[in-house]
Coordinates of C-alpha atoms in Angstrom, one line a residue:
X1 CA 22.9 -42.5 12.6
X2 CA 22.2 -38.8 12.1
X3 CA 24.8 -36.4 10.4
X4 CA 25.8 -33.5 11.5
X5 CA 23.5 -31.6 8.9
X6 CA 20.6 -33.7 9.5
X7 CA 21.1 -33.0 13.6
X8 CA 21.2 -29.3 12.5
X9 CA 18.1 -29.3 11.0
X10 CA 16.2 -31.5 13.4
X11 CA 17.0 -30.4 16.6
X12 CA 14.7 -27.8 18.1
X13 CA 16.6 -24.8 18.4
X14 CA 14.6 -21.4 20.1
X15 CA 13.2 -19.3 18.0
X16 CA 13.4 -21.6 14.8
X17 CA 9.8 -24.0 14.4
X18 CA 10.0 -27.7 14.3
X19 CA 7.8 -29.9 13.7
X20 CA 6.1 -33.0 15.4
X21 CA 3.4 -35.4 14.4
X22 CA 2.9 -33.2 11.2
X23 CA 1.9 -30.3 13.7
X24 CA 4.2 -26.9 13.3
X25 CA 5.7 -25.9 16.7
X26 CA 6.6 -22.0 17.0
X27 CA 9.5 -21.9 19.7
X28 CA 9.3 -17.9 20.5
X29 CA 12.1 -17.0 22.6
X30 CA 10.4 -14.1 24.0
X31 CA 7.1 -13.4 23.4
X32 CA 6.7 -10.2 24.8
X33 CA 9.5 -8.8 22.1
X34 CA 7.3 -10.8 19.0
X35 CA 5.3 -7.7 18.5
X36 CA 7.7 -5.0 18.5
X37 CA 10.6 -6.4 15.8
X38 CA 13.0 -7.4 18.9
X39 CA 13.5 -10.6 17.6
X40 CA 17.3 -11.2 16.9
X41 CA 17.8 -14.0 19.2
X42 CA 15.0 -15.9 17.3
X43 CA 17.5 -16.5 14.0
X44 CA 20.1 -19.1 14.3
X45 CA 22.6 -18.5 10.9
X46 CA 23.2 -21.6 9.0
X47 CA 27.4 -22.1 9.4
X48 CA 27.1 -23.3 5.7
X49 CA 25.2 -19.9 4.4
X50 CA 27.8 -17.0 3.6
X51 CA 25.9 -13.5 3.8
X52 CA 27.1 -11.3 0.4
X53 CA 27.5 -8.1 2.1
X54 CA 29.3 -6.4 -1.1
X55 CA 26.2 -6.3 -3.5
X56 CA 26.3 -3.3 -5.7
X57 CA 22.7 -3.1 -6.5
X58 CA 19.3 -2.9 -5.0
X59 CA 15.6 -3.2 -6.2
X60 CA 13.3 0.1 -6.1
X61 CA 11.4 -0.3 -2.9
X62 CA 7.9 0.6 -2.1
X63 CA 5.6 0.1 0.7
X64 CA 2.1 0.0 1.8
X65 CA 0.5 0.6 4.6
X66 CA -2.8 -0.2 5.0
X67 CA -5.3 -3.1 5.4
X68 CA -6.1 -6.7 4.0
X69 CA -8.9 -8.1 1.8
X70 CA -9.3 -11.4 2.1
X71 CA -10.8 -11.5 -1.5
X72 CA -7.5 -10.0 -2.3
X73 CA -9.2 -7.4 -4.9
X74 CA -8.1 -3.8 -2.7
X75 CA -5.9 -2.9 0.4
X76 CA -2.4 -4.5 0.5
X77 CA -3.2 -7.0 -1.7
X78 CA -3.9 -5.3 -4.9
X79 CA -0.9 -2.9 -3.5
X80 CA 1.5 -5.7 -3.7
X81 CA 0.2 -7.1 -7.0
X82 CA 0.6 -3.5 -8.5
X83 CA 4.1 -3.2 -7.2
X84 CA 5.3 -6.7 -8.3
X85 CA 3.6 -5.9 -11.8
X86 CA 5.5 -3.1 -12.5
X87 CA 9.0 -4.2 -11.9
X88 CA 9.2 -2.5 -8.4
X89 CA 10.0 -4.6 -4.6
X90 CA 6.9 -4.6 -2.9
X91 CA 6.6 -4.8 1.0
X92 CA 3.8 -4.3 3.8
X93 CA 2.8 -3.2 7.1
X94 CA -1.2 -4.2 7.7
X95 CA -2.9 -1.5 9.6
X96 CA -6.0 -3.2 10.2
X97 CA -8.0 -7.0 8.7
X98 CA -11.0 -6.8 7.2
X99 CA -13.3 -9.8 6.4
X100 CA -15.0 -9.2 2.8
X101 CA -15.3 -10.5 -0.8
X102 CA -16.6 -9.1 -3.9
X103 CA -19.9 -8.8 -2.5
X104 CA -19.2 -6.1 0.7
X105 CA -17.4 -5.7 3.9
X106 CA -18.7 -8.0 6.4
X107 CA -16.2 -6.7 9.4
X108 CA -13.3 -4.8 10.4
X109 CA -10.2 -5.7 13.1
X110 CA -7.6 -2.6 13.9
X111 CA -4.1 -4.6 14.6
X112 CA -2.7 -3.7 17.8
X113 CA -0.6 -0.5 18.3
X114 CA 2.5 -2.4 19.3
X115 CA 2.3 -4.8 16.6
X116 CA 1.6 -1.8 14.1
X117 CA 4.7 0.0 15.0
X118 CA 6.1 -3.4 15.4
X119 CA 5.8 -3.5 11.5
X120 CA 6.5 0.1 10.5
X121 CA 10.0 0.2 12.3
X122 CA 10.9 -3.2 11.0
X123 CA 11.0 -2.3 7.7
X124 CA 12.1 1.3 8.0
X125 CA 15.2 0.3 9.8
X126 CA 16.1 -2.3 7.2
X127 CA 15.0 -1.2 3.7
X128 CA 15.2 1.6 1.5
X129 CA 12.1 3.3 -0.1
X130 CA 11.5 5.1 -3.3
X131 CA 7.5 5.7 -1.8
X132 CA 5.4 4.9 0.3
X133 CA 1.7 4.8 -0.1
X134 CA -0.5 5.1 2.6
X135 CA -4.3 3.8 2.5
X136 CA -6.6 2.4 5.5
X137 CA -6.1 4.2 9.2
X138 CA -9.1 2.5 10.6
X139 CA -8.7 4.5 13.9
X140 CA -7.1 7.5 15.6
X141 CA -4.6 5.5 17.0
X142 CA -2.9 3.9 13.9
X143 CA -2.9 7.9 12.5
X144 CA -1.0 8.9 14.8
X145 CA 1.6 5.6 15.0
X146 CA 1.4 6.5 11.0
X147 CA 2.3 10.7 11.3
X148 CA 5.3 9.1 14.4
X149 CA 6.6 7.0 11.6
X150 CA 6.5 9.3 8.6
X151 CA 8.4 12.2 11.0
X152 CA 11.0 9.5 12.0
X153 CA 12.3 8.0 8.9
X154 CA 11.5 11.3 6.3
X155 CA 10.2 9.0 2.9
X156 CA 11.0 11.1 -0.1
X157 CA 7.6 9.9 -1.7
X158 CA 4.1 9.3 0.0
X159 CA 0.9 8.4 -1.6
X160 CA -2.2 9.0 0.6
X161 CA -5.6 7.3 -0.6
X162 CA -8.0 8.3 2.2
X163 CA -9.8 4.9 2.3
X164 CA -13.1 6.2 3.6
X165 CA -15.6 4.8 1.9
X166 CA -15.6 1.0 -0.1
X167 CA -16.8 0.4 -3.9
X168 CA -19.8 -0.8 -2.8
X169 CA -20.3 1.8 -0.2
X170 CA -19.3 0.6 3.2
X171 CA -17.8 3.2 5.5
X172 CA -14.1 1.6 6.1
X173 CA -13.3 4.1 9.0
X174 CA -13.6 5.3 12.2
X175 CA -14.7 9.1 12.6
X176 CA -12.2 10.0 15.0
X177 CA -9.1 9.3 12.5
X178 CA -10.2 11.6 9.8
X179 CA -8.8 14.6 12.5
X180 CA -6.2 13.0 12.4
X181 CA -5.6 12.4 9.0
X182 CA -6.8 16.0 8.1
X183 CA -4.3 18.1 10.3
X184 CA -1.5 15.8 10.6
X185 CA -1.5 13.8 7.2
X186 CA -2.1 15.8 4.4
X187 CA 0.6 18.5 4.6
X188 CA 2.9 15.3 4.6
X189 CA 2.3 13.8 1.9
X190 CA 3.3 14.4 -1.7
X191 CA 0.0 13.6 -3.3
X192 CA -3.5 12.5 -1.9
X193 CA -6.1 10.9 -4.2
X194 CA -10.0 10.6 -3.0
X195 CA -12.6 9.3 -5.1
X196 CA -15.3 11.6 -5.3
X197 CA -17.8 10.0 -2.2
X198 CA -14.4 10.9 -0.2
X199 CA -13.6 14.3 -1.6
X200 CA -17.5 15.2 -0.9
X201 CA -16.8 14.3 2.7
X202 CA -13.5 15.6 3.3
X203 CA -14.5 19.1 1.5
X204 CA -18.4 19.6 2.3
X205 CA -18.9 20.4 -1.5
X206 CA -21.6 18.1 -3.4
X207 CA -19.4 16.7 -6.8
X208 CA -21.4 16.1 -10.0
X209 CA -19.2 18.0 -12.4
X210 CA -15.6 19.0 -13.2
X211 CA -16.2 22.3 -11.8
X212 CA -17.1 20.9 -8.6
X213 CA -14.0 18.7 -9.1
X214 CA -11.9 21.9 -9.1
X215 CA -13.8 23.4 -6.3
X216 CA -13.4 20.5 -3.7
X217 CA -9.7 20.0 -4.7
X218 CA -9.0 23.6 -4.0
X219 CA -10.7 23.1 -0.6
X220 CA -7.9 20.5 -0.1
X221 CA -5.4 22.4 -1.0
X222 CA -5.9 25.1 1.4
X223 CA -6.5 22.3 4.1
X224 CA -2.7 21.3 3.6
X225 CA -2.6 19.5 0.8
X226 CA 0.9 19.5 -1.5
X227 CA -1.0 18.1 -4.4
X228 CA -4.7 16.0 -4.7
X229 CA -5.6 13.6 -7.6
X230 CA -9.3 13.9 -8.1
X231 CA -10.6 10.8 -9.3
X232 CA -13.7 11.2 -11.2
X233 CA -14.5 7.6 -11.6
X234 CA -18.1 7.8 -9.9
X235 CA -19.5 10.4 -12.1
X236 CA -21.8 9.9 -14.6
X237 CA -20.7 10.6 -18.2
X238 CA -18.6 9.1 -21.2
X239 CA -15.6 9.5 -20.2
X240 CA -13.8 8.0 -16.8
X241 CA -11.9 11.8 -15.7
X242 CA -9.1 12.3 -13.2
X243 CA -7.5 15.8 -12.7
X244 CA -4.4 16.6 -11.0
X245 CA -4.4 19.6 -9.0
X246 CA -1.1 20.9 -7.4
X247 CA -0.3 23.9 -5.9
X248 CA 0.8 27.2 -7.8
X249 CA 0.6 24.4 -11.0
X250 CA -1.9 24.3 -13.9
X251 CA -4.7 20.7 -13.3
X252 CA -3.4 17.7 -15.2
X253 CA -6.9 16.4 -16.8
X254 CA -6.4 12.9 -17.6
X255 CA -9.5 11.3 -19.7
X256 CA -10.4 7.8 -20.8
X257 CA -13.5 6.0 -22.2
X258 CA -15.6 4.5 -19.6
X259 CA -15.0 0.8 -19.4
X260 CA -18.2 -1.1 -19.4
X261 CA -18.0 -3.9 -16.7
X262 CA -18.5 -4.7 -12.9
X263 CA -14.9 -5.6 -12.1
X264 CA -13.9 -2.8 -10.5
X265 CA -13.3 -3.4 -7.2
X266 CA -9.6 -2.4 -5.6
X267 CA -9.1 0.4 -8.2
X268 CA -8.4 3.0 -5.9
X269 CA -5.9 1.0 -4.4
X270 CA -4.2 0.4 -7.4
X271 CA -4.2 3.5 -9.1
X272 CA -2.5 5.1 -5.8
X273 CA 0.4 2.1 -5.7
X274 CA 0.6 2.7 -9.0
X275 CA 1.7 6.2 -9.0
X276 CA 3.8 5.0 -5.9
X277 CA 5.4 2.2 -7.8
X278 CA 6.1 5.1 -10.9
X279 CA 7.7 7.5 -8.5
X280 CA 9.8 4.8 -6.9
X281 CA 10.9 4.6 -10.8
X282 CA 12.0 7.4 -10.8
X283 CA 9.2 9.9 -12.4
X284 CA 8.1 13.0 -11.6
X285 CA 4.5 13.4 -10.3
X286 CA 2.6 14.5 -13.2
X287 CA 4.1 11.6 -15.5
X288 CA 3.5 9.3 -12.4
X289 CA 0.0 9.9 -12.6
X290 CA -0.1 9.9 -16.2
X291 CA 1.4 6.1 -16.3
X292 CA -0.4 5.1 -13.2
X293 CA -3.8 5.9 -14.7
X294 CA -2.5 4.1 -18.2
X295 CA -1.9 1.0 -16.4
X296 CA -4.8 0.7 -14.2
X297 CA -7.0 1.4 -17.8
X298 CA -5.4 -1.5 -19.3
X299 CA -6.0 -3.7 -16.2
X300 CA -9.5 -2.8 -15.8
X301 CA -9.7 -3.4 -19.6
X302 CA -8.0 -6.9 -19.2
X303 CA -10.2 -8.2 -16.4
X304 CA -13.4 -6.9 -17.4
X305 CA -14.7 -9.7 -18.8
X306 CA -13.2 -12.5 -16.0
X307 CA -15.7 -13.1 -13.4
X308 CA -13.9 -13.6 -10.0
X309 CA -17.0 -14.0 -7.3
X310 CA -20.4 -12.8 -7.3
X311 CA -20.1 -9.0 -6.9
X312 CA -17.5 -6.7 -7.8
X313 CA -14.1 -8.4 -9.3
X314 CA -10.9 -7.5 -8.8
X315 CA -9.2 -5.8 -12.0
X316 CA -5.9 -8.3 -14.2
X317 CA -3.0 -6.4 -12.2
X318 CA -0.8 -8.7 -14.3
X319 CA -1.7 -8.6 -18.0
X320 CA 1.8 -7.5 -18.6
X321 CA 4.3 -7.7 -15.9
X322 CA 7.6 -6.6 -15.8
X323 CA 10.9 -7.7 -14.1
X324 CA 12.1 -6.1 -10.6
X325 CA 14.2 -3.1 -11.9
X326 CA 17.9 -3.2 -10.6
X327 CA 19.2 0.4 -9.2
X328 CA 23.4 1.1 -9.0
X329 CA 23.5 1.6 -5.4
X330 CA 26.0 4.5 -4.6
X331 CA 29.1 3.2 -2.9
X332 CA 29.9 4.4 0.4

């Protein structure tokens, strides 16, 4: 004799899977909605399950959008990591799947339009965002879904990484999205950060020095740009050198020892959700750079003895996490 909660529960309902023989049914109730967030007749409300609608706080928010590593060192992955590490709500839209590990990118899959703006507007209409940071736009396409999205819902704070180029050197990007992300992108962001094979590309000027640093970023600039973190990791020296260049404002130079391992794979990533995760805070720019590059030291530091595959590890994103923040939300 079933009960009433055990019927509940048991009963295929649409839109809610069941299972049978151990195998996971999904009962869509319309599968041409599934990729475009239309799916409010898919959730059947539990009648013992009160909704508290009177909550007086809310967690900082941040989101990425950009793709996946399945070796979970870079893209969203490392994004969500750094977000949950430092205290702030982390959420996701995936804007393309890659297939790599430590050692390389073995291949890339753009996720459909409709499913990509499927994502973007699910999460816009529902959650509120302190930043957003922005990294792979595999094609023209998701740009422009991207530069749609950004004009729609106005987020105070956006972090674009131009994810051209991988650590170990693979071109993660089609040419006919850097247009795109050139005319459209960078004069709507607050901040973007390329590492220096990037900034070479983007500004035609060859970088081996902190001169040429200057010289790239001021190319950027006068491309659009609000504000562009050079990030000097690549160069050859003693010290690992970042500079902060933002219009009609003196450069931020930001210097630390070089860090002597192979585990650095995902650190553009995280050094741009980072600074995302610091604005969402509640910093201003230059401080949010400031902190973002003193975490990321101290994770590369952490990891850089761990050995996670056979090429380039990721970095400890959690050698000292921190709680999700609570913010007073304003009553209305």
């Amino acid at each position: 004799m079933l009960s009433l909660i055990n019927y509940f529960y048991l009963c295929p309902r649409k839109g809610v899977p069941y299972c049978k023989r151990a195998e996971i049914i999904p009962c869509e109730p319309d599968a041409g909605n599934a990729a475009v967030g239309k799916t409010d007749k898919s959730f059947f409300p539990l009648s013992h399950v009160k909704m508290k609608t009177d909550t007086t706080y809310r967690y900082p928010a941040a989101l990425t959008i950009a793709g996946s590593d399945s070796g979970g060192g870079a893209g969203i992955q490392a994004d969500i990591k750094t977000f949950s590490a430092l205290g702030v709500y982390g959420t996701s839209v995936i804007t393309s799947i890659t297939a790599q590990n430590t050692l390389g990118v073995r291949g890339i899959q753009a996720v459909n339009p409709e499913i990509l703006k499927g994502q973007l507007d699910a999460v816009f209409e529902d959650i509120t965002f302190d930043a957003v940071k922005i990294g792979m736009l595999h094609n023209k396409t998701a740009a422009e879904i991207v530069v749609g999205t950004i004009d729609k819902f106005s987020p105070s704070y956006i972090i674009l990484d131009p994810v051209m180029i991988s650590t170990s050197g693979n071109k993660l990007l089609q040419d006919d999205a850097i247009e795109i992300i050139v005319r459209e992108l960078f004069h709507r962001v607050t901040l973007v950060t390329p590492n220096i094979d990037e900034a070479e590309y983007l500004s035609g000027i060859s970088i081996s020095s902190e001169k040429e640093m200057g010289m790239a970023a001021e190319k950027l600039l006068a491309a659009g740009c609000h504000a562009v973190l050079m990030k000097g990791g690549h160069l050859k020296g003693k010290e690992m050198i970042d500079i902060l260049f933002v219009e009609n404002s003196a450069p931020v130079r930001l210097s630390t020892e070089i860090i002597e391992t192979t585990n650095g794979h995902g650190t553009g990533c995280t050094l741009s959700s980072a600074i995302a995760a610091y604005l969402a805070l509640g910093n201003n720019l230059p401080d949010a750079v400031r902190l973002a590059k003193e975490y990321i030291t101290c994770a590369i530091e952490a990891g850089k003895e761990v050995r996670t595959g056979h090429g380039h590890g990721p970095l400890n994103h959690f050698f000292a996490p921190k709680p999700l923040v609570k913010i007073k939300m304003d009553k209305p």
